[in-house]
Amino acid sequence: MTRLATADPVPAGRQECERRLTAMLDAAVAGRPCLATLPGHCGNGQQALVRRLIRAGADRGLLVLEAGAGRAEHRVPYAGVRRMIGSLTGVDPDREARPGCPPPGLREAVNALRDRPALIVIRDSRRLDAPSRRWLRAFVRRLPGRGAAVLFGGVHVAEEADWLGVRALHDLIPVADVELRDLTSCEVERGIEAALGAAPDAGFTDATARLSAGRPDVLDDMLRLLRAGRREPVSAAVPELDGAAASAWAERVSYVLRELGDDATAALRAVAVCDGLLDLPLVYTLVEPFTMSADRMRAVLDASGLTVADGDRLRIVAPQVTDRLLADLPAGERADLHARAAGLAHLAGAADEHVAGLLLPARPVGARWAVHRLRQSSAALCRLGRYQRAREHLSRALDEPLDPELRSRLGIELAGVEAVTAPEASDRRLTELARLDGSGSVPAAVSAIDLCLARGDADRARRSVLHVLEHGGGVLQERLLALGALADGMRSCPAEPALPRMPALPAPPVDPMQAGAAALSLAVRGLDRPAVVSLARRALGARDGEVMPRLAACQALVLADELDDAEAALDHLIDRLRGGHANAALSRALVARAELHLRRGLIDLATRDARHAEQVLPMSSWHPLVLPQLLALRVMIDVESGRTAAALELAASPVPAGAEAGPYWPFLLFARAMTAWADGRPSDAAELLHHCGRTLVRQGWPNPALLPWRALTVHVSVQIGDHDGARRMAAEEVRLARRWGSRAALGWAELTRLLADSGGARQGDPDEDGICDIHEAVAMLRRPHGRISLGWALAELAQGQLARGDHEAARQSLIVAAEIAAGYPAGRLAQRLRPLHDVLREHATRQAVAAPGSPPEGLLLLHPAWATLSEKDRLAAVLAGRGNPTRHIAALLAVSERTVELRLSRVYRAMRLSGRRELRALVQAAGSG
């Protein structure tokens, strides 16, 4: 079987169509008649196949005849078949036509095909005049017994084939329906590889299939443009693919619009605006009443090839087609069409995002539902992380006519979203909202200043507070004073006086938000811990209030060791902020909770919150004054997790200008010192700690619970041999910790003093008095402080116990410390415990060699049920058997007393013991084994 001519390459995915058309030509050569319909949409490769068929027919010696008429000839009788009749018979149909007589030249044309096979191609029939249609219908019915192949093709075949009588011909001659379906994704992929000479990746294939809508002609044009630009079929080339698709579709859309009437064009544009959102009857209400029926309009729209069915709805095949359809529509008409479509979509109950998408290019509709839909959609987009789109929706809401209060609220929400995508624009908007220039209000100004503080721009917030206070401040003056106090403490260069001065907070605070600001101010200075706790709880107990004073109260509770209360308050604050527009405030709250988790040694939770904070507000959008807080947190997480290389890289990353002047700069200096010490550079660590401490002292933030820079300085000083400096620094740490009064600060300060006095745990071993002091420090760190400090204290305690020869006590200390460090086996605490475990193993080995027949000290092998117990139950049993009361065991294991009792009950049941007395005897017998 001969294939079609190759002057036009066969369109992608059309090989089967080519085979069937080739068979039709061979049948005509053999003297058998046949007919094929070739329906297809615009761009479906139909014209290329027809051209190939014509050339192949000529190569086989077939007489090629074409029927068709131009746009201006559709009312001229026999214009569509004049050339065909003339080629076959030489008859002029205009002269031969007679009323009531057979069509002119019909008999002669049929007889002319008796000895010579022919290919008759009927092009798109919509322009054919009525006489030409009757002539062709009669001609086709007389083809049996003739070697003729008839191809009826065009984009309108599916809707207009009935006039030719194709259905009636099935009993007379073979009729083939060659359907030109859209290409599948696999066929598109093969077409790409054939055109560009390389296999495409999945992203490029998906984008190509979507933009071409599976139309071979469009696909070929797109790939030809890419081939000319020498682009590889990879996802990075998708932007160029978009441009190629726009170019490929432009000519085809223009052709369709020229062919369609005004009614169908208007309906098609309405479909483009709604894009499958509304049922067709609703879409039709957006245009002027048209003369044709709804079914006929649907057929016309389907035949255009620019729509695809989506159930009972229609949508446009590609976004480039939508752009081209609406490009010629005047801007005012386009905005009005979108506005009316949005109104219908709202009434139809469409989703917020879809209604808001219609409102974006629409004129202001002046209805409250439009603002509500845009706000709801913006909030949903924020939850999905699509902040740029959320910003567009809120900006569009501000185009509606609004009262001043609602306009201010929308402006604050927009500033919150802009904090992610355009921080500088957010700062400018917040400043405008806080000006009180006649259009704003004091509540809006207070909210704007609160959000400005959350952004970290304390200098701007301070100026705004002073400006509003100068204009009176109104009923919210007390709230303004609270925000002013926070801004004054968080401004750039906080160690230097600022003019004009901020009014002082009243003593005692009048407003709960003032209580939050006062609590943090006292806490960072390490003064009056009971008052700090009372003020913080008062602030958090208020039913309403701004975000930053509440966050300040949470931070004060953390410094006061009220970690449970702080965590509960932070959880509530984060839940309140999540899903809204205040991303800067949410990220600051997440960082505060991550710092709390880090204090407790919950590194997984700290990592989770730190990552979430960066997802909510990317690092590039953080204000320079507070960015060091986030950087320091991430560095400390990496250090505690044992990821020293990652910590070093992050600590060395550049910071934006102005970060050194912020209040959190010492935090980053401390984190850098930690990485230097972990990297074996104690001299660099000492220098960084010196700058860190000097900056904190100048800021008036001496509280040792804020940042343990003195404790780290003691470790570094001992390592480099500066024992006098270590003792001075430890004494200062103890003095400030006693003044502050939190158990965690006291416990850590005592450990630091012991390290300085003994020359370091690695330099010498504590004496008996030192061991007692370590016991006291461990007791202080058990509760309520975080477990990470307890783990380090137990490590120091185990070091002393090993030096004293109490290996069983050291083993019990290391069991609890190892449980704390188990979350990160490569972390700093785990590395500190490793040599202590080695000492224990060496001792057990020596003991086994010295007495091969006796079990190592501390092993309970006397009871067969011991092996059935869990490790936690065994540990509780050993601690109880050594005489520890329940509350001590609970504190040591960081569980409740009820949990300890339940574990001991399981031990008694499994080992058939009456109570603690028998357990103690059994443990002592095992220890003396």
Short mmCIF file of C-alpha atoms in Angstrom, two decimals, residues 536-852:
data_model
loop_
_atom_site.label_atom_id
_atom_site.label_comp_id
_atom_site.label_asym_id
_atom_site.label_seq_id
_atom_site.Cartn_x
_atom_site.Cartn_y
_atom_site.Cartn_z
CA ALA A 536 2.33 38.90 82.05
CA ARG A 537 -0.64 36.88 83.24
CA ARG A 538 -2.72 40.04 83.48
CA ALA A 539 -1.88 40.92 79.89
CA LEU A 540 -2.71 37.45 78.62
CA GLY A 541 -5.93 37.33 80.60
CA ALA A 542 -7.44 40.26 78.68
CA ARG A 543 -10.19 39.33 76.22
CA ASP A 544 -8.89 41.59 73.48
CA GLY A 545 -5.76 43.51 72.69
CA GLU A 546 -2.92 43.93 70.25
CA VAL A 547 -0.58 41.13 69.22
CA MET A 548 2.82 42.47 70.20
CA PRO A 549 2.03 43.26 73.88
CA ARG A 550 0.65 39.73 74.21
CA LEU A 551 3.76 38.30 72.57
CA ALA A 552 5.87 40.39 74.97
CA ALA A 553 3.99 38.84 77.89
CA CYS A 554 4.69 35.34 76.52
CA GLN A 555 8.40 36.12 76.22
CA ALA A 556 8.43 37.45 79.78
CA LEU A 557 6.90 34.19 81.06
CA VAL A 558 9.56 32.20 79.21
CA LEU A 559 12.30 34.20 80.94
CA ALA A 560 10.54 33.65 84.27
CA ASP A 561 10.52 29.84 83.74
CA GLU A 562 6.74 29.71 83.47
CA LEU A 563 7.10 27.62 80.34
CA ASP A 564 3.76 25.81 80.50
CA ASP A 565 1.82 29.07 80.75
CA ALA A 566 3.95 30.62 78.03
CA GLU A 567 3.44 27.70 75.68
CA ALA A 568 -0.33 27.69 76.22
CA ALA A 569 -0.48 31.44 75.53
CA LEU A 570 1.69 31.12 72.42
CA ASP A 571 -0.46 28.27 71.13
CA HIS A 572 -3.56 30.43 71.56
CA LEU A 573 -1.91 33.42 69.88
CA ILE A 574 -0.68 31.37 66.93
CA ASP A 575 -4.11 29.79 66.43
CA ARG A 576 -5.62 33.27 66.44
CA LEU A 577 -3.17 34.56 63.85
CA ARG A 578 -3.11 31.49 61.60
CA GLY A 579 -5.22 31.82 58.47
CA GLY A 580 -5.33 35.62 58.62
CA HIS A 581 -3.32 38.36 56.99
CA ALA A 582 -0.85 39.22 59.80
CA ASN A 583 1.99 37.03 58.54
CA ALA A 584 4.69 39.11 60.21
CA ALA A 585 3.04 38.73 63.62
CA LEU A 586 2.50 35.00 63.06
CA SER A 587 6.14 34.45 62.13
CA ARG A 588 7.32 36.31 65.25
CA ALA A 589 5.05 34.17 67.45
CA LEU A 590 6.33 30.99 65.79
CA VAL A 591 9.93 32.04 66.43
CA ALA A 592 9.10 32.68 70.09
CA ARG A 593 7.57 29.21 70.42
CA ALA A 594 10.54 27.65 68.63
CA GLU A 595 12.87 29.31 71.18
CA LEU A 596 10.73 27.86 73.98
CA HIS A 597 10.93 24.37 72.46
CA LEU A 598 14.69 24.74 72.12
CA ARG A 599 14.97 25.58 75.83
CA ARG A 600 13.10 22.36 76.56
CA GLY A 601 15.34 20.32 74.29
CA LEU A 602 12.48 19.56 71.90
CA ILE A 603 14.60 20.15 68.83
CA ASP A 604 12.14 18.54 66.41
CA LEU A 605 9.38 20.93 67.50
CA ALA A 606 11.76 23.88 67.42
CA THR A 607 12.80 22.96 63.88
CA ARG A 608 9.17 22.64 62.81
CA ASP A 609 8.22 26.08 64.13
CA ALA A 610 11.33 27.72 62.68
CA ARG A 611 10.59 26.30 59.23
CA HIS A 612 6.95 27.33 59.50
CA ALA A 613 8.03 30.86 60.42
CA GLU A 614 10.09 31.06 57.25
CA GLN A 615 7.24 29.68 55.17
CA VAL A 616 4.89 32.31 56.57
CA LEU A 617 7.42 35.12 56.14
CA PRO A 618 10.48 34.36 53.97
CA MET A 619 13.81 35.43 55.38
CA SER A 620 14.18 38.02 52.61
CA SER A 621 11.04 39.76 53.92
CA TRP A 622 12.20 40.07 57.54
CA HIS A 623 13.11 43.56 58.72
CA PRO A 624 16.85 44.02 59.34
CA LEU A 625 16.27 44.95 62.99
CA VAL A 626 14.72 41.54 63.84
CA LEU A 627 16.29 39.25 61.22
CA PRO A 628 19.17 38.34 63.60
CA GLN A 629 16.59 36.71 65.90
CA LEU A 630 15.57 34.24 63.20
CA LEU A 631 19.15 33.63 62.08
CA ALA A 632 20.30 33.02 65.65
CA LEU A 633 17.47 30.55 66.23
CA ARG A 634 18.30 28.56 63.12
CA VAL A 635 22.01 28.50 63.97
CA MET A 636 21.32 27.31 67.52
CA ILE A 637 19.02 24.55 66.25
CA ASP A 638 21.76 23.35 63.90
CA VAL A 639 24.35 23.49 66.69
CA GLU A 640 22.21 21.54 69.15
CA SER A 641 21.40 19.02 66.40
CA GLY A 642 25.08 18.42 65.70
CA ARG A 643 24.92 19.97 62.22
CA THR A 644 28.05 22.04 62.73
CA ALA A 645 28.79 22.58 59.03
CA ALA A 646 25.29 23.91 58.36
CA ALA A 647 25.51 26.13 61.46
CA LEU A 648 28.86 27.55 60.34
CA GLU A 649 27.53 28.32 56.87
CA LEU A 650 24.41 30.02 58.18
CA ALA A 651 26.28 31.97 60.84
CA ALA A 652 28.66 33.32 58.22
CA SER A 653 25.88 34.39 55.84
CA PRO A 654 25.70 38.15 55.20
CA VAL A 655 23.06 40.25 56.93
CA PRO A 656 21.34 43.34 55.53
CA ALA A 657 22.46 46.82 56.45
CA GLY A 658 21.07 47.97 59.77
CA ALA A 659 20.95 44.54 61.40
CA GLU A 660 23.90 45.41 63.68
CA ALA A 661 21.91 48.27 65.19
CA GLY A 662 18.93 46.10 66.17
CA PRO A 663 18.15 44.70 69.62
CA TYR A 664 18.63 41.09 68.49
CA TRP A 665 22.14 41.56 67.12
CA PRO A 666 23.68 40.13 70.36
CA PHE A 667 21.64 36.95 69.80
CA LEU A 668 23.34 36.39 66.47
CA LEU A 669 26.74 37.17 68.00
CA PHE A 670 26.07 34.51 70.63
CA ALA A 671 25.04 31.99 67.97
CA ARG A 672 28.20 32.73 66.01
CA ALA A 673 30.23 32.24 69.18
CA MET A 674 28.59 28.84 69.68
CA THR A 675 29.56 27.77 66.16
CA ALA A 676 33.12 29.01 66.64
CA TRP A 677 33.43 27.06 69.89
CA ALA A 678 31.94 23.93 68.31
CA ASP A 679 34.38 24.35 65.43
CA GLY A 680 37.38 24.37 67.78
CA ARG A 681 38.05 28.13 67.65
CA PRO A 682 37.80 29.25 71.29
CA SER A 683 39.64 32.53 70.71
CA ASP A 684 37.12 33.60 68.05
CA ALA A 685 34.31 32.50 70.34
CA ALA A 686 35.73 34.58 73.19
CA GLU A 687 35.89 37.69 71.03
CA LEU A 688 32.32 37.25 69.78
CA LEU A 689 31.07 36.67 73.34
CA HIS A 690 32.83 39.84 74.49
CA HIS A 691 30.97 41.90 71.88
CA CYS A 692 27.73 40.08 72.65
CA GLY A 693 27.94 40.75 76.38
CA ARG A 694 29.00 44.37 75.96
CA THR A 695 26.06 45.04 73.64
CA LEU A 696 23.54 43.42 76.00
CA VAL A 697 24.86 45.36 78.97
CA ARG A 698 24.67 48.64 77.04
CA GLN A 699 21.08 47.80 76.09
CA GLY A 700 20.28 47.21 79.74
CA TRP A 701 19.44 43.52 79.22
CA PRO A 702 21.58 41.74 81.85
CA ASN A 703 19.15 38.92 82.75
CA PRO A 704 21.10 35.62 82.54
CA ALA A 705 17.87 33.83 81.57
CA LEU A 706 17.77 35.84 78.34
CA LEU A 707 21.00 34.56 76.83
CA PRO A 708 23.62 32.36 78.59
CA TRP A 709 26.56 34.27 77.17
CA ARG A 710 28.37 34.42 80.53
CA ALA A 711 28.07 30.63 80.97
CA LEU A 712 29.54 30.04 77.53
CA THR A 713 32.26 32.58 78.28
CA VAL A 714 33.21 30.55 81.36
CA HIS A 715 33.52 27.38 79.26
CA VAL A 716 35.61 29.17 76.67
CA SER A 717 37.78 30.88 79.30
CA VAL A 718 38.48 27.55 81.01
CA GLN A 719 39.40 26.03 77.67
CA ILE A 720 41.89 28.79 76.83
CA GLY A 721 43.30 28.86 80.39
CA ASP A 722 41.79 32.14 81.65
CA HIS A 723 40.62 30.74 84.98
CA ASP A 724 40.51 34.10 86.78
CA GLY A 725 38.29 35.54 84.05
CA ALA A 726 36.10 32.44 84.21
CA ARG A 727 35.62 32.82 87.99
CA ARG A 728 34.79 36.54 87.68
CA MET A 729 32.25 35.85 84.96
CA ALA A 730 30.73 32.95 86.93
CA ALA A 731 30.39 35.09 90.05
CA GLU A 732 28.58 37.76 88.04
CA GLU A 733 26.29 35.10 86.58
CA VAL A 734 25.44 33.79 90.04
CA ARG A 735 24.77 37.30 91.39
CA LEU A 736 22.40 38.20 88.55
CA ALA A 737 20.70 34.80 88.68
CA ARG A 738 20.02 35.20 92.41
CA ARG A 739 18.64 38.67 91.80
CA TRP A 740 16.33 37.30 89.09
CA GLY A 741 15.34 34.29 91.16
CA SER A 742 14.30 31.69 88.58
CA ARG A 743 15.29 28.12 89.38
CA ALA A 744 16.63 27.54 85.90
CA ALA A 745 18.89 30.58 85.97
CA LEU A 746 20.09 29.67 89.48
CA GLY A 747 20.77 26.07 88.55
CA TRP A 748 22.68 26.97 85.42
CA ALA A 749 24.61 29.68 87.25
CA GLU A 750 25.64 27.20 89.96
CA LEU A 751 26.90 24.75 87.35
CA THR A 752 28.83 27.57 85.72
CA ARG A 753 30.39 28.53 89.07
CA LEU A 754 31.38 24.93 89.76
CA LEU A 755 32.98 24.69 86.33
CA ALA A 756 34.95 27.88 86.95
CA ASP A 757 36.02 26.82 90.45
CA SER A 758 37.14 23.34 89.38
CA GLY A 759 38.83 24.47 86.18
CA GLY A 760 36.22 22.62 84.07
CA ALA A 761 34.82 19.13 84.18
CA ARG A 762 37.39 18.01 81.67
CA GLN A 763 40.27 19.71 83.50
CA GLY A 764 39.58 18.36 86.98
CA ASP A 765 36.96 16.46 88.92
CA PRO A 766 34.69 18.07 91.52
CA ASP A 767 35.19 17.20 95.16
CA GLU A 768 32.50 15.93 97.54
CA ASP A 769 31.16 19.42 98.18
CA GLY A 770 31.09 20.06 94.46
CA ILE A 771 29.07 16.92 93.87
CA CYS A 772 26.53 18.11 96.44
CA ASP A 773 26.32 21.46 94.69
CA ILE A 774 25.76 19.72 91.37
CA HIS A 775 22.97 17.72 93.00
CA GLU A 776 21.39 21.00 94.06
CA ALA A 777 21.77 22.43 90.56
CA VAL A 778 20.17 19.34 89.07
CA ALA A 779 17.28 19.68 91.49
CA MET A 780 16.79 23.29 90.39
CA LEU A 781 16.79 22.34 86.71
CA ARG A 782 14.39 19.41 86.98
CA ARG A 783 11.26 21.50 86.92
CA PRO A 784 9.91 23.75 85.64
CA HIS A 785 12.78 24.51 83.27
CA GLY A 786 13.45 22.81 79.98
CA ARG A 787 15.01 19.40 79.71
CA ILE A 788 18.01 20.51 77.68
CA SER A 789 19.53 22.27 80.72
CA LEU A 790 18.69 19.25 82.88
CA GLY A 791 20.54 17.02 80.42
CA TRP A 792 23.68 19.14 80.64
CA ALA A 793 23.43 19.28 84.43
CA LEU A 794 23.11 15.50 84.63
CA ALA A 795 26.16 15.17 82.42
CA GLU A 796 28.16 17.26 84.88
CA LEU A 797 26.70 15.25 87.77
CA ALA A 798 27.64 11.95 86.12
CA GLN A 799 31.17 13.26 85.55
CA GLY A 800 31.54 13.90 89.26
CA GLN A 801 29.93 10.60 90.23
CA LEU A 802 32.34 8.69 88.00
CA ALA A 803 35.28 10.54 89.50
CA ARG A 804 34.04 9.59 92.98
CA GLY A 805 33.66 5.94 91.95
CA ASP A 806 29.87 5.79 92.24
CA HIS A 807 29.36 4.11 88.90
CA GLU A 808 25.78 2.99 89.56
CA ALA A 809 24.70 6.55 90.43
CA ALA A 810 26.47 7.81 87.32
CA ARG A 811 24.67 5.19 85.27
CA GLN A 812 21.29 6.36 86.55
CA SER A 813 22.17 10.01 85.76
CA LEU A 814 23.30 9.08 82.26
CA ILE A 815 20.16 7.06 81.58
CA VAL A 816 17.99 10.14 82.06
CA ALA A 817 20.45 12.42 80.22
CA ALA A 818 20.60 9.95 77.32
CA GLU A 819 16.81 9.89 77.13
CA ILE A 820 16.87 13.70 76.74
CA ALA A 821 19.57 13.51 74.07
CA ALA A 822 17.98 10.60 72.20
CA GLY A 823 16.08 12.89 69.82
CA TYR A 824 19.33 14.00 68.21
CA PRO A 825 22.09 11.38 68.53
CA ALA A 826 24.51 13.71 66.72
CA GLY A 827 23.70 16.74 68.91
CA ARG A 828 26.00 18.49 71.35
CA LEU A 829 24.52 16.84 74.43
CA ALA A 830 24.86 13.38 72.90
CA GLN A 831 28.50 14.13 72.08
CA ARG A 832 29.08 15.27 75.67
CA LEU A 833 27.59 12.02 77.03
CA ARG A 834 29.51 9.69 74.73
CA PRO A 835 32.86 9.64 76.64
CA LEU A 836 30.99 9.18 79.94
CA HIS A 837 29.26 6.09 78.55
CA ASP A 838 32.67 4.82 77.42
CA VAL A 839 33.98 5.12 80.99
CA LEU A 840 31.00 3.12 82.28
CA ARG A 841 31.56 0.37 79.68
CA GLU A 842 35.24 0.12 80.53
CA HIS A 843 34.38 -0.22 84.23
CA ALA A 844 31.83 -2.96 83.51
CA THR A 845 34.40 -4.82 81.39
CA ARG A 846 37.03 -4.63 84.12
CA GLN A 847 34.50 -5.85 86.69
CA ALA A 848 33.50 -8.79 84.49
CA VAL A 849 37.16 -9.79 84.00
CA ALA A 850 37.88 -9.54 87.73
CA ALA A 851 34.85 -11.67 88.71
CA PRO A 852 33.75 -13.77 85.72
#
